[in-house]
Amino acid sequence: MIRLQAIANLIENAKNVVDIGSDHAFLSLLLIKQKRAQIVYNIEKNKSPYEVSVKNTKFFENQIINILSDGFAGFDKNIVVDYCVISGMGAHNMLNILNACQNQINNLILCANNNVNLIREFAYEKNYNFIKDFSVLENNRIYPIIWLSNSAGIKPLNDEKSLYCGLDILKQEDNYYKLDLENKISLLKKHKNLKENNYAKYLELQIYIQELQRWK
């Protein structure tokens, strides 16, 4: 629950929250019980987790609404979304969902399993600003969490270091930043002949190595 509570802590006085891939409605229960949101929409693509979400939230029917839908396809496009949370999937899937969305979304809280650089590139292209870009540690795994806003915050940069590593000013608040860099370096170094076989990943490795040296 460390990751979910860290996400919940970012949300205060929300008019509404949309949780895509809501993981059995655990986040929505936190948000309502802790009075962080007035209403939460849980969106699930698959019937089985949707049914679990319905069961878990049966005592909060007026505040938690469960929707069986592929992303925003079954969601009212006229609703202005105060916060949208997507966690527990790869960045490619997240961006497919967001690029298909027709709603105005004021805040995005994204926790991608991989390719976090694509989330930062999306922020640059869609004119979102960064509020937070940090990591949490849960069950010996590091989870990156990015909070984007269409109003307040720090404007993104489009250089490779910023896309792969994040903005320096935000990383000063990340307690697990160096550990995350070390893990990424270790994983990439396991690939044999990386420079010859995947030059893009080799360049990514060099960015992480140089960044870790800066922060030691």
XYZ file of N, CA and C in Angstrom:
648
model
N 0.813 -1.228 0.000
C 0.000 0.000 0.000
C 0.846 1.279 0.000
N 2.164 1.151 0.084
C 3.023 2.336 0.109
C 2.822 3.167 -1.151
N 2.823 2.499 -2.299
C 2.670 3.207 -3.577
C 1.305 3.893 -3.666
N 0.245 3.175 -3.326
C -1.097 3.757 -3.412
C -1.277 4.921 -2.440
N -0.719 4.801 -1.239
C -0.838 5.901 -0.284
C -0.026 7.101 -0.743
N 1.131 6.852 -1.366
C 1.935 7.954 -1.896
C 1.171 8.704 -2.977
N 0.441 7.966 -3.807
C -0.394 8.600 -4.833
C -1.536 9.360 -4.172
N -2.194 8.729 -3.209
C -3.313 9.377 -2.517
C -2.869 10.674 -1.846
N -1.659 10.690 -1.300
C -1.156 11.881 -0.598
C -1.041 13.100 -1.504
N -0.959 12.879 -2.815
C -0.832 13.984 -3.761
C -2.175 14.650 -4.043
N -3.256 14.005 -3.653
C -4.594 14.475 -4.002
C -5.268 15.076 -2.774
N -5.693 16.323 -2.898
C -6.388 17.013 -1.808
C -7.558 17.803 -2.393
N -8.711 17.706 -1.730
C -9.883 18.506 -2.106
C -10.244 18.375 -3.588
N -10.160 17.169 -4.104
C -10.463 16.942 -5.515
C -11.966 16.890 -5.744
N -12.426 17.560 -6.790
C -13.838 17.460 -7.174
C -14.137 16.045 -7.663
N -13.225 15.523 -8.468
C -13.370 14.146 -8.936
C -12.012 13.565 -9.280
N -11.934 12.253 -9.231
C -10.722 11.522 -9.607
C -11.147 10.369 -10.506
N -10.432 10.172 -11.593
C -10.633 9.011 -12.454
C -9.414 8.108 -12.293
N -9.665 6.871 -11.902
C -8.586 5.886 -11.723
C -8.724 4.830 -12.814
N -7.793 4.840 -13.753
C -7.811 3.899 -14.873
C -7.045 2.640 -14.475
N -7.703 1.485 -14.577
C -7.076 0.251 -14.126
C -6.966 0.280 -12.617
N -8.114 0.283 -11.955
C -8.189 0.720 -10.556
C -7.762 -0.311 -9.514
N -7.250 -1.464 -9.935
C -6.655 -2.410 -8.983
C -7.606 -2.720 -7.821
N -8.803 -3.161 -8.175
C -9.802 -3.600 -7.181
C -10.302 -2.455 -6.292
N -10.120 -1.229 -6.753
C -10.699 -0.043 -6.105
C -9.989 0.384 -4.835
N -8.795 -0.089 -4.588
C -8.107 0.240 -3.342
C -7.824 1.733 -3.219
N -7.383 2.365 -4.311
C -7.082 3.793 -4.250
C -8.353 4.601 -3.984
N -9.433 4.251 -4.658
C -10.678 5.001 -4.457
C -11.145 4.932 -3.008
N -10.972 3.790 -2.381
C -11.355 3.659 -0.972
C -10.501 4.552 -0.078
N -9.208 4.620 -0.373
C -8.335 5.524 0.381
C -8.794 6.968 0.218
N -9.057 7.368 -1.013
C -9.402 8.758 -1.292
C -10.705 9.179 -0.621
N -11.690 8.299 -0.638
C -12.978 8.638 -0.030
C -12.895 8.583 1.499
N -12.286 7.539 2.039
C -12.192 7.415 3.494
C -11.350 8.530 4.109
N -10.336 8.982 3.377
C -9.480 10.056 3.881
C -9.972 11.439 3.457
N -11.150 11.472 2.827
C -11.798 12.730 2.423
C -10.908 13.580 1.516
N -10.254 12.922 0.583
C -9.389 13.610 -0.370
C -10.110 13.944 -1.680
N -11.234 13.282 -1.930
C -11.980 13.496 -3.167
C -13.473 13.390 -2.889
N -14.253 14.138 -3.660
C -15.700 14.082 -3.524
C -16.279 12.852 -4.210
N -15.724 12.518 -5.381
C -16.211 11.372 -6.141
C -15.039 10.744 -6.901
N -15.046 9.422 -6.990
C -13.997 8.696 -7.717
C -14.664 7.773 -8.736
N -14.164 7.846 -9.962
C -14.606 6.940 -11.015
C -13.528 5.875 -11.215
N -13.866 4.631 -10.957
C -12.951 3.523 -11.237
C -13.267 2.963 -12.615
N -12.270 2.900 -13.471
C -12.470 2.375 -14.817
C -11.642 1.113 -14.986
N -12.309 0.030 -15.310
C -11.661 -1.269 -15.526
C -12.014 -1.799 -16.906
N -11.020 -2.325 -17.583
C -11.225 -2.893 -18.916
C -11.781 -4.306 -18.860
N -11.369 -5.070 -17.870
C -11.733 -6.487 -17.777
C -12.818 -6.712 -16.729
N -13.692 -7.658 -17.003
C -14.879 -7.866 -16.186
C -14.550 -8.348 -14.777
N -13.571 -9.235 -14.638
C -13.274 -9.813 -13.330
C -12.839 -8.760 -12.310
N -11.815 -7.918 -12.593
C -11.456 -6.875 -11.622
C -12.548 -5.839 -11.439
N -13.333 -5.593 -12.489
C -14.465 -4.674 -12.363
C -15.455 -5.192 -11.329
N -15.765 -6.473 -11.382
C -16.715 -7.053 -10.439
C -16.179 -7.008 -9.013
N -14.875 -7.195 -8.846
C -14.271 -7.078 -7.517
C -14.375 -5.646 -7.007
N -14.141 -4.679 -7.907
C -14.257 -3.272 -7.525
C -15.673 -2.938 -7.068
N -16.651 -3.440 -7.797
C -18.051 -3.207 -7.421
C -18.324 -3.771 -6.026
N -17.830 -4.966 -5.780
C -18.024 -5.609 -4.477
C -17.332 -4.820 -3.363
N -16.101 -4.378 -3.623
C -15.325 -3.694 -2.590
C -15.873 -2.312 -2.241
N -16.637 -1.726 -3.149
C -17.098 -0.341 -2.945
C -18.611 -0.255 -2.734
N -19.243 -1.351 -2.401
C -20.707 -1.389 -2.320
C -21.266 -0.445 -1.252
N -20.457 -0.076 -0.252
C -20.937 0.822 0.793
C -20.684 2.298 0.447
N -20.126 2.549 -0.729
C -19.800 3.921 -1.129
C -20.360 4.227 -2.515
N -21.550 3.724 -2.799
C -22.105 3.822 -4.150
C -22.322 5.255 -4.604
N -22.539 6.178 -3.688
C -22.764 7.576 -4.058
C -21.460 8.337 -4.308
N -20.355 7.762 -3.873
C -19.069 8.449 -3.999
C -18.078 7.729 -4.908
N -18.263 6.438 -5.106
C -17.378 5.664 -5.966
C -18.209 5.014 -7.061
N -17.895 5.357 -8.303
C -18.631 4.835 -9.457
C -17.705 3.935 -10.268
N -18.116 2.711 -10.488
C -17.316 1.747 -11.238
C -17.824 1.643 -12.674
N -16.900 1.722 -13.614
C -17.248 1.718 -15.034
C -16.434 0.640 -15.739
N -17.116 -0.214 -16.495
C -16.450 -1.228 -17.314
C -16.186 -0.609 -18.680
N -14.929 -0.326 -18.967
C -14.608 0.402 -20.192
C -13.136 0.231 -20.544
N -12.850 0.324 -21.825
C -11.464 0.347 -22.298
C -10.987 1.793 -22.253
N -10.297 2.154 -21.188
C -9.880 3.538 -21.014
C -11.078 4.459 -20.905
N -11.001 5.610 -21.580
C -12.061 6.611 -21.501
C -13.191 6.374 -22.494
N -13.157 5.252 -23.215
C -14.155 5.018 -24.272
C -15.582 5.073 -23.745
N -15.829 4.569 -22.536
C -17.162 4.554 -21.968
C -17.405 5.626 -20.928
N -16.557 6.652 -20.923
C -16.650 7.721 -19.931
C -17.203 8.978 -20.589
N -18.016 9.727 -19.867
C -18.623 10.947 -20.384
C -17.537 11.973 -20.724
N -17.401 12.275 -22.007
C -16.317 13.158 -22.449
C -16.535 14.611 -22.037
N -17.733 14.935 -21.540
C -18.022 16.311 -21.117
C -17.581 16.593 -19.683
N -17.208 15.556 -18.957
C -16.761 15.738 -17.574
C -15.329 16.272 -17.564
N -15.125 17.385 -16.887
C -13.767 17.902 -16.685
C -13.143 17.103 -15.542
N -12.030 16.438 -15.827
C -11.396 15.556 -14.850
C -10.411 16.362 -14.011
N -10.632 16.363 -12.707
C -9.737 17.090 -11.807
C -8.397 16.348 -11.702
N -8.466 15.050 -11.393
C -7.264 14.211 -11.340
C -7.531 12.908 -12.086
N -6.582 12.504 -12.900
C -6.612 11.174 -13.505
C -5.386 10.414 -13.027
N -5.606 9.222 -12.497
C -4.516 8.363 -12.021
C -4.443 7.135 -12.915
N -3.241 6.840 -13.401
C -3.002 5.578 -14.111
C -1.742 4.968 -13.520
N -1.867 3.758 -13.025
C -0.742 3.088 -12.368
C -0.770 1.604 -12.709
N 0.412 0.990 -12.697
C 0.469 -0.459 -12.844
C 0.466 -0.968 -14.263
N 0.843 -0.106 -15.227
C 0.962 -0.567 -16.612
C 2.128 0.151 -17.270
N 2.514 -0.295 -18.450
C 3.618 0.313 -19.161
C 3.259 1.672 -19.732
N 4.275 2.470 -20.006
C 4.054 3.829 -20.502
C 3.341 3.837 -21.844
N 3.636 2.871 -22.719
C 2.972 2.828 -24.024
C 1.459 2.704 -23.861
N 1.021 1.803 -22.995
C -0.413 1.632 -22.760
C -1.031 2.888 -22.155
N -0.319 3.491 -21.207
C -0.817 4.732 -20.604
C -1.052 5.806 -21.665
N -0.080 5.988 -22.540
C -0.174 7.059 -23.529
C -1.233 6.756 -24.576
N -1.427 5.485 -24.895
C -2.527 5.134 -25.807
C -3.862 5.548 -25.211
N -4.034 5.316 -23.920
C -5.270 5.707 -23.226
C -5.431 7.219 -23.220
N -4.382 7.935 -22.872
C -4.467 9.391 -22.763
C -4.640 10.062 -24.120
N -3.977 9.550 -25.127
C -4.097 10.159 -26.456
C -5.481 9.949 -27.065
N -6.186 8.907 -26.609
C -7.546 8.655 -27.095
C -8.597 9.400 -26.285
N -8.184 10.003 -25.180
C -9.122 10.676 -24.276
C -9.555 12.029 -24.849
N -10.862 12.327 -24.770
C -11.389 13.606 -25.242
C -11.726 14.559 -24.099
N -11.530 14.108 -22.872
C -11.830 14.944 -21.713
C -10.704 15.930 -21.436
N -11.072 17.048 -20.841
C -10.062 17.928 -20.265
C -9.602 17.311 -18.952
N -8.289 17.159 -18.788
C -7.725 16.597 -17.557
C -6.795 17.640 -16.954
N -7.119 18.079 -15.750
C -6.319 19.130 -15.117
C -5.034 18.598 -14.485
N -5.098 17.403 -13.907
C -3.925 16.804 -13.261
C -3.814 15.341 -13.656
N -2.594 14.914 -13.930
C -2.307 13.512 -14.216
C -1.316 12.993 -13.185
N -1.617 11.845 -12.586
C -0.675 11.169 -11.703
C -0.408 9.803 -12.319
N 0.808 9.602 -12.783
C 1.152 8.430 -13.574
C 2.282 7.652 -12.922
N 2.092 6.355 -12.809
C 3.107 5.461 -12.245
C 3.320 4.335 -13.235
N 4.279 4.514 -14.135
C 4.503 3.573 -15.235
C 5.482 2.477 -14.828
N 5.230 1.279 -15.333
C 6.123 0.148 -15.050
C 7.431 0.231 -15.825
N 7.440 0.982 -16.908
C 8.641 1.059 -17.748
C 8.570 2.304 -18.635
N 9.678 2.583 -19.325
C 9.742 3.671 -20.306
C 9.204 5.001 -19.763
N 9.671 5.365 -18.580
C 9.193 6.604 -17.953
C 9.570 7.824 -18.787
N 10.619 7.710 -19.572
C 11.013 8.822 -20.447
C 9.885 9.222 -21.397
N 9.045 8.253 -21.793
C 7.928 8.551 -22.691
C 6.872 9.418 -22.002
N 6.724 9.226 -20.689
C 5.792 10.063 -19.927
C 6.290 11.510 -19.910
N 7.578 11.689 -19.703
C 8.142 13.040 -19.671
C 8.082 13.683 -21.060
N 8.274 12.895 -22.098
C 8.152 13.410 -23.464
C 6.700 13.826 -23.752
N 5.754 13.029 -23.277
C 4.332 13.354 -23.413
C 4.021 14.692 -22.740
N 4.571 14.899 -21.549
C 4.353 16.152 -20.827
C 4.834 17.340 -21.647
N 5.982 17.197 -22.267
C 6.543 18.266 -23.100
C 5.644 18.540 -24.302
N 5.209 17.486 -24.961
C 4.418 17.636 -26.186
C 3.018 18.175 -25.914
N 2.442 17.826 -24.765
C 1.062 18.212 -24.454
C 0.979 19.428 -23.519
N 2.124 20.056 -23.269
C 2.169 21.287 -22.454
C 1.681 21.084 -21.020
N 2.020 19.935 -20.450
C 1.793 19.728 -19.021
C 3.034 20.157 -18.255
N 2.841 20.670 -17.054
C 3.944 21.035 -16.175
C 4.144 19.964 -15.111
N 5.353 19.899 -14.583
C 5.686 18.939 -13.535
C 5.435 19.542 -12.159
N 4.690 18.811 -11.332
C 4.555 19.155 -9.920
C 5.489 18.280 -9.087
N 5.467 16.978 -9.355
C 6.325 16.020 -8.658
C 6.870 14.995 -9.655
N 8.065 14.509 -9.383
C 8.663 13.423 -10.160
C 9.589 12.688 -9.197
N 9.081 11.620 -8.568
C 9.818 10.962 -7.498
C 9.537 9.457 -7.516
N 10.185 8.734 -6.602
C 10.029 7.288 -6.542
C 9.673 6.859 -5.125
N 9.006 5.712 -5.036
C 8.767 5.070 -3.747
C 9.286 3.639 -3.828
N 9.608 3.100 -2.675
C 10.113 1.732 -2.593
C 9.079 0.873 -1.891
N 8.659 -0.194 -2.574
C 7.670 -1.110 -2.017
C 8.040 -2.537 -2.423
N 8.172 -3.399 -1.436
C 8.536 -4.805 -1.697
C 9.789 -4.921 -2.553
N 10.790 -4.113 -2.192
C 12.100 -4.126 -2.866
C 12.031 -3.719 -4.335
N 10.989 -3.032 -4.721
C 10.869 -2.526 -6.088
C 10.632 -1.030 -6.054
N 11.275 -0.325 -6.990
C 11.125 1.122 -7.076
C 10.015 1.455 -8.070
N 9.104 2.329 -7.629
C 8.002 2.767 -8.481
C 8.128 4.271 -8.724
N 8.258 4.691 -9.982
C 8.310 6.125 -10.285
C 6.908 6.710 -10.332
N 6.730 7.874 -9.743
C 5.435 8.558 -9.726
C 5.633 9.966 -10.264
N 4.855 10.319 -11.273
C 4.936 11.642 -11.885
C 3.579 12.326 -11.789
N 3.585 13.545 -11.260
C 2.366 14.358 -11.160
C 2.509 15.521 -12.131
N 1.601 15.574 -13.103
C 1.587 16.621 -14.116
C 0.347 17.492 -13.951
N 0.491 18.777 -14.264
C -0.618 19.717 -14.177
C -0.679 20.553 -15.453
N -1.896 20.928 -15.850
C -2.017 21.782 -17.037
C -1.966 23.267 -16.675
N -1.668 23.563 -15.414
C -1.590 24.967 -14.994
C -0.301 25.237 -14.225
N -0.275 24.901 -12.936
C 0.902 25.188 -12.100
C 2.029 24.203 -12.394
N 3.205 24.502 -11.811
C 4.309 23.560 -11.904
C 5.487 24.069 -12.712
N 6.421 23.164 -12.972
C 7.665 23.473 -13.668
C 7.582 22.965 -15.097
N 7.920 23.810 -16.046
C 7.834 23.428 -17.446
C 8.865 22.332 -17.763
N 8.477 21.352 -18.561
C 9.399 20.254 -18.894
C 10.468 20.688 -19.889
N 11.534 19.920 -19.927
C 12.589 20.096 -20.921
C 12.592 18.885 -21.843
N 13.166 19.053 -23.023
C 13.107 17.989 -24.028
C 14.476 17.399 -24.348
N 15.488 17.697 -23.527
C 16.794 17.087 -23.763
C 16.802 15.669 -23.202
N 17.721 14.852 -23.682
C 17.720 13.429 -23.335
C 17.882 13.187 -21.839
N 18.738 13.942 -21.180
C 18.929 13.734 -19.750
C 17.652 14.014 -18.976
N 16.957 15.079 -19.330
C 15.711 15.405 -18.638
C 14.633 14.366 -18.897
N 14.601 13.806 -20.106
C 13.589 12.807 -20.439
C 13.848 11.492 -19.705
N 15.106 11.099 -19.620
C 15.422 9.814 -18.986
C 15.565 9.916 -17.474
N 15.997 11.067 -16.992
C 16.315 11.184 -15.563
C 15.404 12.137 -14.798
N 14.695 12.995 -15.495
C 13.864 13.975 -14.817
C 14.601 15.268 -14.569
N 13.869 16.264 -14.086
C 14.447 17.583 -13.823
C 15.213 17.586 -12.509
N 16.383 18.211 -12.503
C 17.242 18.227 -11.312
C 16.516 18.745 -10.074
N 15.754 19.824 -10.245
C 15.110 20.459 -9.093
C 14.104 19.524 -8.420
N 13.478 18.649 -9.200
C 12.519 17.690 -8.641
C 13.218 16.471 -8.056
N 14.329 16.095 -8.637
C 15.035 14.908 -8.163
C 15.717 15.130 -6.813
N 15.871 16.392 -6.434
C 16.434 16.686 -5.117
C 15.518 16.198 -3.994
N 14.240 16.005 -4.321
C 13.270 15.534 -3.323
C 13.060 14.019 -3.399
N 13.777 13.338 -4.287
C 13.568 11.903 -4.523
C 14.560 11.092 -3.689
N 14.081 10.452 -2.635
C 14.958 9.709 -1.725
C 15.565 8.471 -2.368
N 14.969 7.991 -3.447
C 15.433 6.746 -4.067
C 16.038 6.975 -5.451
N 16.371 8.220 -5.739
C 16.863 8.538 -7.088
C 18.158 7.805 -7.412
N 19.127 7.883 -6.534
C 20.410 7.213 -6.801
C 20.245 5.704 -6.881
N 19.416 5.143 -6.011
C 19.162 3.702 -6.063
C 18.500 3.318 -7.382
N 17.595 4.147 -7.847
C 16.938 3.895 -9.132
C 17.956 3.918 -10.263
N 18.844 4.896 -10.253
C 19.895 4.960 -11.271
C 20.781 3.722 -11.235
N 21.167 3.319 -10.036
C 22.015 2.124 -9.891
C 21.313 0.883 -10.427
N 20.028 0.751 -10.165
C 19.267 -0.396 -10.661
C 19.186 -0.401 -12.185
N 18.945 0.761 -12.767
C 18.852 0.852 -14.219
C 20.192 0.525 -14.877
N 21.267 1.005 -14.293
C 22.599 0.716 -14.812
C 22.888 -0.781 -14.733
N 22.543 -1.374 -13.601
C 22.779 -2.809 -13.412
C 22.007 -3.640 -14.425
N 20.760 -3.291 -14.676
C 19.941 -4.042 -15.630
C 20.483 -3.923 -17.049
N 20.871 -2.713 -17.447
C 21.372 -2.516 -18.804
C 22.727 -3.192 -19.009
N 23.534 -3.236 -17.962
C 24.853 -3.857 -18.080
C 24.775 -5.381 -18.221
N 23.632 -5.954 -17.908
C 23.466 -7.406 -18.062
C 23.377 -7.830 -19.527
N 23.073 -6.882 -20.393
C 22.970 -7.201 -21.819
C 24.368 -7.262 -22.434
N 24.675 -8.334 -23.098
C 25.976 -8.494 -23.746
C 26.028 -7.678 -25.036
N 27.189 -7.073 -25.256
C 27.424 -6.312 -26.489
C 26.307 -5.294 -26.737
N 25.944 -4.573 -25.692
C 24.829 -3.632 -25.787
C 25.094 -2.574 -26.856
N 26.326 -2.096 -26.942
C 26.645 -1.039 -27.900
C 26.408 -1.503 -29.332
N 26.743 -2.753 -29.608
C 26.585 -3.285 -30.958
C 25.139 -3.711 -31.242
N 24.472 -4.256 -30.233
C 23.154 -4.843 -30.458
C 21.989 -3.866 -30.272
N 22.179 -2.866 -29.419
C 21.098 -1.902 -29.176
C 21.734 -0.574 -28.789
N 22.095 0.194 -29.807
C 22.854 1.413 -29.558
C 22.041 2.443 -28.772
N 20.720 2.470 -28.979
C 19.879 3.409 -28.248
C 19.929 3.124 -26.751
N 19.870 1.839 -26.389
C 19.954 1.470 -24.981
C 21.356 1.733 -24.424
N 22.363 1.581 -25.268
C 23.738 1.885 -24.852
C 23.868 3.368 -24.497
N 23.282 4.234 -25.320
C 23.322 5.667 -25.037
C 22.541 5.984 -23.767
N 21.422 5.289 -23.564
C 20.646 5.459 -22.339
C 21.484 5.091 -21.120
N 22.227 3.998 -21.232
C 23.112 3.574 -20.146
C 24.129 4.657 -19.817
N 24.719 5.266 -20.835
C 25.721 6.312 -20.602
C 25.113 7.511 -19.878
N 23.858 7.834 -20.195
C 23.174 8.938 -19.510
C 23.045 8.632 -18.022
N 22.643 7.398 -17.697
C 22.479 7.021 -16.289
C 23.820 7.017 -15.552
N 24.868 6.534 -16.207
C 26.187 6.490 -15.578
C 26.670 7.914 -15.273
N 26.546 8.805 -16.237
C 26.981 10.185 -16.036
C 26.148 10.869 -14.960
N 24.856 10.571 -14.939
C 23.981 11.188 -13.930
C 24.313 10.699 -12.538
N 24.582 9.405 -12.411
C 24.933 8.868 -11.090
C 26.229 9.490 -10.580
N 27.197 9.715 -11.450
C 28.450 10.351 -11.052
C 28.204 11.780 -10.553
N 27.259 12.458 -11.173
C 26.920 13.818 -10.737
C 26.336 13.848 -9.339
N 25.611 12.805 -8.962
C 24.885 12.816 -7.712
C 25.626 12.139 -6.566
N 26.781 11.593 -6.838
C 27.555 10.954 -5.766
C 28.308 12.000 -4.949
